[in-house]
Amino acid sequence: MAEIKPFYGLRFTEKAGAIEALTCPPYDIISEAQRLAYLQENPCNVIRLELPKGENPYEEAGKTLKDWEEQGILRQDTQPAIYVYEEEFRSAVTEGEVKKVKGLICRVKAEPFAKGVVLPHEETLSKAKEDRLNLMKATGCNFSQIYSLYMDEEHVTRERIDNLSKDTPRYEFSDGLVTHRLWIINDPVAIQAICEDFADRKLYIADGHHRYETAVNFSRYCHETGRCPEGGDADYVMMMLVDMEHEGLVVFPTHRLVRNLEGFDAQAVLAGCKEHFEIEEFEGDAQMEENMKSRLKAQYDEGKKAFAFYAGGNRWYLLALRDLSVMEKLLPEKSAASQGLDVTVLHQLVLEKLMGIDRENMANQVNLTYTRSMEEALESVQKGESQCAFLLNPTRVTEIRDVAAAGEKMPQKSTYFYPKLITGLVMNQMELD
């Protein structure tokens, strides 16, 4: 099953500056303005490596990495370690409650999905994988962690992690929304015990599908080109591993926006939905967003498959599926886990069947875009940028597990784990020829 191991983490030195000015969120949620702002605050911010720009961005990242090591801005730890990472946060989803989520950062052997050791839950885009592969070829380094979950009913590993992180963390700082903490664990006995814990476990990717598939491809590339033998550093990728039942796990919903759809008719969509959905109409007053959240949460708490529909004006609609058996008939080849996802119900019964937005269209984002912000979704419709919005409840962590365990994938943008893991606390540099 999952093979994990410690590594000699590459970290910023004091020469680089304060760690809070050297780290950044994941590259794929950073705008160009934000990228420039990070570099203006500190030109050594990891974003220069993770999201390089210019005529030859990947080569530039490789050169910068080498220069920073030679200048002592980055240095590898002298002992192999695992790194315990904790995020403390609050958000609208947690209703103001302070939450913490803690896991361990280590190397994980990058096995093809077909082996059933590391399991995906979402579809991916080839362009993103090509970009990440070019960066890895040029730098031989993972700058950010893939976020994965594991099952541990007795919470043995979590207890070990908690015991190993009782002292003062090596890093502790806030980015304004999240407080980040990192402990360095290099006790070989403790590390060995944790590694053995994973001998009979599978891992479920929460965030970072593109980067994981890239790691598998990079391993193959290194074998074929002789840059690294089988069993070498290129066979492993840096991951953050968190207990599947950790109470700090938070998943945001990802809402759907329809745009530029020829012949769109909101009333026709609602009429078509009457076959399978109970439809409630509500007045869209100044409290519309809060009312939507409240109504959707009530459906979520009752285990119902439901979403809100808004096409502008002062009316919105709550659609609740009457009978889940219709999904068995539509998708007999899929597991009950996939059939019962809110996003599957929406895609199959409404977007595809009634609106004609097929899977290829969705994958290419021709008529469908996504946002995790309900406010942004509603404003997009009100401004005429989108024709309508479908507002969803979050996917449950157990649903992610069950779909992945069935060897299936959810549609793109089905989940958004919050908070994102910060980039730059520790990096995984590989020894390559």
Coordinates of C-alpha atoms in Angstrom, one line a residue, residues 17-394:
G17 CA 13.9 37.2 5.3
A18 CA 10.8 36.6 7.4
I19 CA 9.1 33.3 6.5
E20 CA 5.7 35.0 6.2
A21 CA 7.1 37.2 3.4
L22 CA 8.6 34.1 1.6
T23 CA 5.5 31.9 1.4
C24 CA 2.3 32.2 -0.7
P25 CA -1.0 30.4 -1.5
P26 CA -1.1 27.8 -4.3
Y27 CA 0.0 29.1 -7.7
D28 CA -3.3 28.3 -9.4
I29 CA -5.3 30.8 -7.2
I30 CA -2.9 33.7 -7.5
S31 CA -3.6 36.6 -9.8
E32 CA -0.8 38.4 -11.7
A33 CA -1.4 41.4 -9.4
Q34 CA -1.0 39.2 -6.3
R35 CA 2.2 37.6 -7.8
L36 CA 3.8 41.0 -8.3
A37 CA 2.8 42.1 -4.8
Y38 CA 4.4 39.1 -3.2
L39 CA 7.7 39.8 -5.1
Q40 CA 7.5 43.5 -4.2
E41 CA 7.4 42.6 -0.5
N42 CA 10.3 40.1 -0.9
P43 CA 11.9 39.2 -4.2
C44 CA 12.8 35.8 -2.7
N45 CA 9.2 34.8 -2.3
V46 CA 8.7 31.2 -3.4
I47 CA 6.3 32.4 -6.1
R48 CA 9.3 33.2 -8.2
L49 CA 10.0 29.4 -8.3
E50 CA 6.4 28.1 -8.3
L51 CA 4.9 30.5 -10.9
P52 CA 7.8 31.8 -13.0
K53 CA 7.2 34.3 -15.8
G54 CA 9.2 35.4 -18.9
E55 CA 10.2 34.1 -22.2
N56 CA 11.8 30.9 -20.7
P57 CA 10.0 30.7 -17.3
Y58 CA 10.9 27.1 -16.5
E59 CA 14.6 27.5 -17.2
E60 CA 14.5 30.8 -15.2
A61 CA 13.0 28.9 -12.2
G62 CA 15.8 26.3 -12.4
K63 CA 18.5 29.0 -12.6
T64 CA 16.9 30.9 -9.7
L65 CA 16.7 27.8 -7.5
K66 CA 20.4 27.1 -8.1
D67 CA 21.4 30.7 -7.4
W68 CA 19.5 30.8 -4.2
E69 CA 21.1 27.6 -3.0
E70 CA 24.6 29.0 -3.8
Q71 CA 23.8 32.3 -2.1
G72 CA 22.5 30.5 1.1
I73 CA 18.9 31.7 0.6
L74 CA 17.8 28.1 0.5
R75 CA 19.4 25.2 2.4
Q76 CA 18.6 21.5 2.8
D77 CA 18.1 20.1 6.3
T78 CA 21.0 18.0 7.5
Q79 CA 18.8 15.1 8.7
P80 CA 15.9 13.4 7.0
A81 CA 12.6 14.5 8.6
I82 CA 8.9 14.5 8.4
Y83 CA 7.2 17.9 8.9
V84 CA 4.1 18.4 11.0
Y85 CA 1.9 21.2 9.6
E86 CA -1.1 22.8 11.2
E87 CA -3.5 25.5 10.0
E88 CA -5.8 27.4 12.4
F89 CA -8.6 29.4 10.8
R90 CA -12.2 30.5 10.9
S91 CA -14.5 31.3 8.0
A92 CA -18.1 31.8 7.1
V93 CA -18.5 28.1 6.5
T94 CA -17.4 27.4 10.1
E95 CA -19.8 30.1 11.3
G96 CA -17.0 31.9 13.1
E97 CA -15.8 28.9 15.0
V98 CA -12.0 28.5 15.2
K99 CA -10.9 25.3 13.6
K100 CA -7.5 23.6 13.3
V101 CA -6.4 20.9 10.9
K102 CA -3.0 19.1 11.4
G103 CA -1.2 16.5 9.3
L104 CA 2.3 15.4 8.2
I105 CA 4.4 16.4 5.2
C106 CA 6.5 13.6 3.8
R107 CA 7.5 11.9 0.6
V108 CA 5.0 9.4 -0.9
K109 CA 5.8 6.9 -3.7
A110 CA 4.0 8.1 -6.8
E111 CA 2.1 5.1 -8.0
P112 CA -0.2 5.2 -11.1
F113 CA -3.9 5.4 -10.2
A114 CA -4.4 2.0 -11.7
K115 CA -2.5 0.4 -8.8
G116 CA -5.2 1.6 -6.4
V117 CA -2.8 2.9 -3.7
V118 CA -3.3 6.6 -4.3
L119 CA -6.8 7.4 -5.5
P120 CA -8.2 10.5 -7.3
H121 CA -11.6 11.9 -7.0
E122 CA -11.8 14.5 -9.7
E123 CA -11.1 14.8 -13.5
T124 CA -8.1 16.9 -14.5
L125 CA -7.0 19.2 -17.4
S126 CA -4.0 18.2 -19.6
K127 CA -2.7 21.8 -19.9
A128 CA -2.1 22.2 -16.2
K129 CA -0.3 18.9 -16.1
E130 CA 2.0 20.0 -19.0
D131 CA 2.9 23.2 -17.2
R132 CA 3.8 21.4 -13.9
L133 CA 5.8 18.7 -15.8
N134 CA 7.9 21.4 -17.5
L135 CA 8.6 23.0 -14.2
M136 CA 9.7 19.8 -12.5
K137 CA 12.0 18.9 -15.4
A138 CA 13.7 22.3 -15.0
T139 CA 14.0 22.4 -11.2
G140 CA 13.8 18.8 -10.0
C141 CA 11.8 20.1 -7.0
N142 CA 8.3 20.0 -5.5
F143 CA 7.6 23.5 -4.1
S144 CA 4.1 22.7 -2.8
Q145 CA 2.5 19.7 -1.2
I146 CA -0.3 17.5 -2.7
Y147 CA -3.1 17.3 -0.1
S148 CA -4.2 13.8 0.6
L149 CA -6.4 12.0 3.2
Y150 CA -6.1 8.6 4.8
M151 CA -8.3 6.3 6.9
D152 CA -7.3 5.6 10.4
E153 CA -10.3 4.5 12.5
E154 CA -8.3 4.4 15.7
H155 CA -6.5 7.7 14.9
V156 CA -3.1 6.1 15.8
T157 CA -1.1 8.3 13.5
R158 CA -2.9 11.4 14.5
E159 CA -2.1 10.7 18.2
R160 CA 1.6 10.2 17.2
I161 CA 1.5 13.6 15.3
D162 CA 0.0 15.4 18.2
N163 CA 2.5 14.0 20.7
L164 CA 5.4 15.0 18.4
S165 CA 4.1 18.6 18.0
K166 CA 3.6 19.7 21.6
D167 CA 6.7 21.9 21.8
T168 CA 7.2 25.3 20.1
P169 CA 6.9 25.1 16.3
R170 CA 9.8 26.0 14.1
Y171 CA 7.5 28.4 12.2
E172 CA 4.4 30.2 13.4
F173 CA 2.8 33.1 11.6
S174 CA -0.5 34.4 10.3
D175 CA -1.3 35.5 6.8
G176 CA -4.3 37.4 8.0
L177 CA -6.8 34.6 7.5
V178 CA -4.9 31.5 8.6
T179 CA -2.3 30.8 11.2
H180 CA 0.4 28.4 10.0
R181 CA 2.6 26.3 12.2
L182 CA 5.4 23.8 11.2
W183 CA 7.3 21.3 13.4
I184 CA 10.4 19.4 12.2
I185 CA 10.5 15.8 13.3
N186 CA 13.8 13.9 12.8
D187 CA 13.6 11.3 15.5
P188 CA 14.2 8.1 13.4
V189 CA 12.2 5.9 15.8
A190 CA 9.2 8.1 15.6
I191 CA 9.5 8.4 11.9
Q192 CA 9.8 4.7 11.4
A193 CA 6.6 4.1 13.5
I194 CA 4.7 6.6 11.3
C195 CA 5.9 5.1 8.1
E196 CA 4.8 1.7 9.2
D197 CA 1.3 3.0 10.0
F198 CA 0.8 3.5 6.3
A199 CA 1.8 0.1 5.1
D200 CA -1.8 -1.1 4.7
R201 CA -3.4 2.3 3.9
K202 CA -4.6 3.9 0.7
L203 CA -4.4 7.7 0.2
Y204 CA -7.2 9.8 -1.2
I205 CA -6.2 13.0 -3.0
A206 CA -8.1 16.0 -1.7
D207 CA -6.3 18.7 -3.7
G208 CA -3.5 18.5 -6.2
H209 CA -4.6 15.9 -8.8
H210 CA -2.7 17.7 -11.6
R211 CA 0.5 17.7 -9.6
Y212 CA 0.2 14.0 -8.6
E213 CA -0.4 12.9 -12.2
T214 CA 2.6 15.1 -13.1
A215 CA 4.7 13.3 -10.5
V216 CA 3.9 9.9 -12.0
N217 CA 4.8 11.2 -15.4
F218 CA 8.0 12.8 -14.2
S219 CA 9.1 9.6 -12.6
R220 CA 8.6 7.8 -15.9
Y221 CA 10.4 10.6 -17.8
C222 CA 13.4 10.3 -15.4
H223 CA 13.6 6.5 -15.9
E224 CA 13.5 6.8 -19.7
T225 CA 16.1 9.6 -19.8
G226 CA 18.4 8.2 -17.2
R227 CA 18.1 11.2 -14.9
C228 CA 17.1 8.9 -12.0
P229 CA 17.0 5.1 -11.5
E230 CA 13.9 3.3 -10.4
G231 CA 13.6 3.6 -6.6
G232 CA 15.3 7.0 -6.7
D233 CA 14.1 10.4 -5.6
A234 CA 12.0 10.9 -8.7
D235 CA 9.7 8.1 -7.7
Y236 CA 8.4 10.1 -4.7
V237 CA 6.4 13.3 -4.4
M238 CA 5.9 15.6 -1.4
M239 CA 2.5 15.2 0.2
M240 CA 0.5 16.6 3.2
L241 CA -1.4 13.6 4.8
V242 CA -4.4 14.3 7.0
D243 CA -6.8 11.9 8.9
M244 CA -10.0 11.6 6.9
E245 CA -12.0 12.1 10.1
H246 CA -10.2 15.2 11.3
E247 CA -12.8 17.6 12.6
G248 CA -10.8 20.5 11.1
L249 CA -11.5 19.4 7.5
V250 CA -13.7 22.0 5.7
V251 CA -15.0 21.6 2.1
F252 CA -16.4 24.6 0.3
P253 CA -19.1 24.2 -2.3
T254 CA -18.2 25.1 -5.9
H255 CA -21.1 26.8 -7.7
R256 CA -21.9 26.6 -11.4
L257 CA -22.4 29.6 -13.7
V258 CA -24.0 29.2 -17.2
R259 CA -23.0 31.7 -19.9
N260 CA -23.4 32.3 -23.6
L261 CA -25.8 29.3 -24.0
E262 CA -27.8 29.7 -27.2
G263 CA -31.6 29.6 -26.6
F264 CA -31.3 29.8 -22.8
D265 CA -34.8 30.0 -21.2
A266 CA -35.0 30.0 -17.4
Q267 CA -38.7 29.2 -17.3
A268 CA -38.1 26.2 -19.7
V269 CA -35.4 24.9 -17.4
L270 CA -37.7 25.2 -14.4
A271 CA -40.5 23.5 -16.3
G272 CA -38.2 20.6 -17.3
C273 CA -37.0 20.2 -13.7
K274 CA -40.6 19.6 -12.5
E275 CA -40.3 16.0 -13.6
H276 CA -37.8 15.0 -11.0
F277 CA -37.6 17.9 -8.5
E278 CA -39.7 19.6 -5.9
I279 CA -39.5 23.3 -6.7
E280 CA -39.9 26.1 -4.1
E281 CA -39.9 29.7 -5.2
F282 CA -38.6 32.5 -3.0
E283 CA -38.4 36.2 -3.1
G284 CA -34.9 37.6 -3.8
D285 CA -34.7 40.4 -1.3
A286 CA -31.6 41.9 0.3
Q287 CA -31.1 38.8 2.4
M288 CA -31.2 36.5 -0.6
E289 CA -27.7 35.1 -0.2
E290 CA -28.2 34.3 3.5
N291 CA -31.6 32.8 2.8
M292 CA -30.1 30.6 0.1
K293 CA -27.4 29.4 2.5
S294 CA -29.9 28.6 5.2
R295 CA -32.3 26.7 2.9
L296 CA -29.5 24.8 1.3
K297 CA -28.0 23.8 4.7
A298 CA -31.4 22.6 5.9
Q299 CA -31.5 20.3 2.9
Y300 CA -27.9 19.2 3.5
D301 CA -28.7 18.4 7.1
E302 CA -31.6 16.2 6.0
G303 CA -29.4 14.3 3.5
K304 CA -31.4 15.6 0.5
K305 CA -30.0 16.2 -2.9
A306 CA -30.7 19.9 -3.6
F307 CA -29.4 23.1 -5.1
A308 CA -30.6 26.7 -5.7
F309 CA -31.3 28.2 -9.1
Y310 CA -31.0 31.9 -9.9
A311 CA -31.6 33.5 -13.2
G312 CA -31.8 37.2 -12.2
G313 CA -34.4 39.5 -10.9
N314 CA -36.1 39.1 -7.5
R315 CA -36.9 35.4 -7.6
W316 CA -34.8 32.3 -6.9
Y317 CA -35.7 28.6 -6.7
L318 CA -34.8 25.7 -4.4
L319 CA -34.7 22.4 -6.3
A320 CA -34.8 19.2 -4.3
L321 CA -34.7 15.7 -5.9
R322 CA -37.8 13.6 -5.3
D323 CA -36.4 10.1 -5.8
L324 CA -32.7 9.1 -6.1
S325 CA -33.7 6.0 -8.0
V326 CA -33.7 8.0 -11.2
M327 CA -29.9 8.3 -10.9
E328 CA -29.6 4.5 -10.8
K329 CA -31.4 4.3 -14.2
L330 CA -29.4 7.1 -15.7
L331 CA -26.0 5.8 -14.5
P332 CA -26.3 2.1 -13.9
E333 CA -22.6 1.6 -14.4
K334 CA -21.7 4.0 -11.6
S335 CA -21.5 3.3 -7.9
A336 CA -24.2 4.5 -5.4
A337 CA -21.6 7.0 -4.2
S338 CA -21.3 8.7 -7.6
Q339 CA -25.0 8.5 -8.3
G340 CA -25.8 10.3 -5.1
L341 CA -23.6 13.3 -5.4
D342 CA -25.4 16.7 -5.6
V343 CA -23.1 17.7 -8.4
T344 CA -23.8 14.5 -10.4
V345 CA -27.6 15.1 -10.0
L346 CA -27.2 18.6 -11.3
H347 CA -25.0 17.7 -14.2
Q348 CA -27.0 14.7 -15.3
L349 CA -30.6 15.8 -14.9
V350 CA -30.2 19.6 -15.5
L351 CA -27.1 20.7 -17.3
E352 CA -26.8 17.8 -19.7
K353 CA -30.4 16.6 -20.1
L354 CA -32.3 19.9 -20.1
M355 CA -29.6 22.5 -21.1
G356 CA -27.5 20.4 -23.5
I357 CA -24.2 21.2 -21.8
D358 CA -22.4 17.9 -22.4
R359 CA -19.2 16.7 -20.6
E360 CA -16.8 17.9 -23.3
N361 CA -18.5 21.4 -23.1
M362 CA -18.1 21.3 -19.3
A363 CA -14.4 20.2 -19.5
N364 CA -13.6 23.0 -21.9
Q365 CA -15.7 25.5 -19.9
V366 CA -17.5 26.7 -23.1
N367 CA -20.8 27.4 -21.4
L368 CA -20.0 26.6 -17.8
T369 CA -17.7 28.3 -15.3
Y370 CA -17.1 27.9 -11.6
T371 CA -16.8 29.9 -8.4
R372 CA -16.8 29.1 -4.7
S373 CA -18.3 32.5 -3.8
M374 CA -22.1 32.6 -3.7
E375 CA -21.9 36.4 -3.7
E376 CA -19.8 36.3 -6.9
A377 CA -22.2 33.9 -8.5
L378 CA -25.2 36.0 -7.8
E379 CA -23.5 39.2 -9.0
S380 CA -22.4 37.6 -12.2
V381 CA -26.0 36.9 -13.1
Q382 CA -27.2 40.3 -11.9
K383 CA -24.5 42.0 -14.1
G384 CA -25.5 39.9 -17.1
E385 CA -22.1 38.2 -17.3
S386 CA -23.9 34.8 -16.7
Q387 CA -27.3 33.7 -17.7
C388 CA -28.0 31.7 -14.5
A389 CA -26.3 30.2 -11.5
F390 CA -26.7 26.9 -9.7
L391 CA -25.7 27.2 -6.0
L392 CA -24.7 24.0 -4.3
N393 CA -24.0 22.5 -0.9
P394 CA -20.5 21.3 -0.2

